[in-house]
mmCIF file of C-alpha atoms in Angstrom:
data_model
loop_
_atom_site.group_PDB
_atom_site.id
_atom_site.type_symbol
_atom_site.label_atom_id
_atom_site.label_comp_id
_atom_site.label_asym_id
_atom_site.label_seq_id
_atom_site.Cartn_x
_atom_site.Cartn_y
_atom_site.Cartn_z
ATOM 1 C CA UNK J 1 -12.106 7.716 -8.575
ATOM 2 C CA UNK J 2 -8.057 9.213 -9.239
ATOM 3 C CA UNK J 3 -7.015 6.313 -12.041
ATOM 4 C CA UNK J 4 -7.886 3.332 -13.092
ATOM 5 C CA UNK J 5 -5.781 0.278 -14.991
ATOM 6 C CA UNK J 6 -2.141 1.082 -13.418
ATOM 7 C CA UNK J 7 0.614 -1.000 -13.042
ATOM 8 C CA UNK J 8 2.103 -1.764 -9.454
ATOM 9 C CA UNK J 9 3.128 -4.426 -7.432
ATOM 10 C CA UNK J 10 1.394 -5.472 -4.015
ATOM 11 C CA UNK J 11 3.895 -7.573 -1.773
ATOM 12 C CA UNK J 12 2.774 -8.761 1.608
ATOM 13 C CA UNK J 13 5.379 -7.607 4.572
ATOM 14 C CA UNK J 14 5.449 -9.828 7.832
ATOM 15 C CA UNK J 15 3.261 -9.162 10.814
ATOM 16 C CA UNK J 16 5.001 -6.635 13.614
ATOM 17 C CA UNK J 17 4.789 -9.160 16.343
ATOM 18 C CA UNK J 18 6.556 -8.409 20.016
ATOM 19 C CA UNK J 19 10.071 -9.673 21.558
ATOM 20 C CA UNK J 20 7.604 -12.066 23.658
ATOM 21 C CA UNK J 21 5.828 -14.046 20.515
ATOM 22 C CA UNK J 22 2.962 -14.838 21.562
ATOM 23 C CA UNK J 23 0.231 -15.513 18.735
ATOM 24 C CA UNK J 24 -1.897 -13.013 20.539
ATOM 25 C CA UNK J 25 0.758 -10.139 20.533
ATOM 26 C CA UNK J 26 0.410 -9.872 16.284
ATOM 27 C CA UNK J 27 -1.210 -7.810 14.552
ATOM 28 C CA UNK J 28 -2.080 -7.887 10.520
ATOM 29 C CA UNK J 29 0.303 -7.652 7.701
ATOM 30 C CA UNK J 30 0.291 -4.439 6.156
ATOM 31 C CA UNK J 31 1.392 -3.893 2.438
ATOM 32 C CA UNK J 32 3.375 -2.233 0.143
ATOM 33 C CA UNK J 33 1.753 -1.022 -3.188
ATOM 34 C CA UNK J 34 5.201 -0.601 -5.844
ATOM 35 C CA UNK J 35 3.905 1.837 -8.478
ATOM 36 C CA UNK J 36 6.323 2.633 -11.154
ATOM 37 C CA UNK J 37 7.703 6.380 -12.120
ATOM 38 C CA UNK J 38 6.102 5.471 -15.370
ATOM 39 C CA UNK J 39 2.913 4.260 -14.508
ATOM 40 C CA UNK J 40 2.381 6.591 -12.291
ATOM 41 C CA UNK J 41 0.203 9.345 -12.035
ATOM 42 C CA UNK J 42 1.628 13.016 -11.110
ATOM 43 C CA UNK J 43 3.254 13.756 -7.656
ATOM 44 C CA UNK J 44 0.611 14.294 -5.014
ATOM 45 C CA UNK J 45 -1.906 12.874 -6.963
ATOM 46 C CA UNK J 46 -1.855 10.292 -4.423
ATOM 47 C CA UNK J 47 -2.315 10.690 -0.829
ATOM 48 C CA UNK J 48 -2.781 9.278 2.741
ATOM 49 C CA UNK J 49 -5.971 7.523 3.371
ATOM 50 C CA UNK J 50 -6.859 6.995 0.040
ATOM 51 C CA UNK J 51 -8.181 3.502 -1.353
ATOM 52 C CA UNK J 52 -6.646 1.064 -4.037
ATOM 53 C CA UNK J 53 -8.795 -1.533 -5.286
ATOM 54 C CA UNK J 54 -6.426 -4.546 -7.366
ATOM 55 C CA UNK J 55 -7.587 -6.243 -10.084
ATOM 56 C CA UNK J 56 -9.074 -9.313 -7.740
ATOM 57 C CA UNK J 57 -11.092 -6.302 -5.882
ATOM 58 C CA UNK J 58 -9.028 -6.164 -2.676
ATOM 59 C CA UNK J 59 -9.157 -3.313 -1.344
ATOM 60 C CA UNK J 60 -6.374 -1.373 0.370
ATOM 61 C CA UNK J 61 -5.712 1.955 2.712
ATOM 62 C CA UNK J 62 -2.865 3.910 2.455
ATOM 63 C CA UNK J 63 -1.059 5.235 5.545
ATOM 64 C CA UNK J 64 1.856 6.081 4.148
ATOM 65 C CA UNK J 65 2.885 7.734 0.957
ATOM 66 C CA UNK J 66 6.335 7.803 -0.253
ATOM 67 C CA UNK J 67 7.557 9.262 -3.813
ATOM 68 C CA UNK J 68 11.193 8.331 -5.218
ATOM 69 C CA UNK J 69 13.160 8.181 -8.264
ATOM 70 C CA UNK J 70 11.310 4.879 -8.994
ATOM 71 C CA UNK J 71 8.016 6.118 -8.307
ATOM 72 C CA UNK J 72 5.354 5.603 -5.684
ATOM 73 C CA UNK J 73 5.817 3.849 -2.600
ATOM 74 C CA UNK J 74 2.801 3.212 -0.801
ATOM 75 C CA UNK J 75 2.581 1.240 2.951
ATOM 76 C CA UNK J 76 -1.049 -0.142 3.536
ATOM 77 C CA UNK J 77 -3.432 -1.735 5.661
ATOM 78 C CA UNK J 78 -6.070 -4.229 3.963
ATOM 79 C CA UNK J 79 -9.578 -3.869 4.418
ATOM 80 C CA UNK J 80 -11.786 -5.959 4.784
ATOM 81 C CA UNK J 81 -14.956 -6.249 2.992
#
């Protein structure tokens, strides 16, 4: 465990769909996790393929982590139980 009890905002992003728009062509929505700079760990503490768990027990795997002047922005996929 890297950290616990960190403030974050978890937001669903639209699923990517093909131009044809068939229901079977869609992929599951990805998720964006924002961790504000004041609540974040040091730069580099969070890495791709780390697992984030929210207060409801939902688990997300980090696909891409990005640090900017506001804190961490993490692109994630939700993991099924």
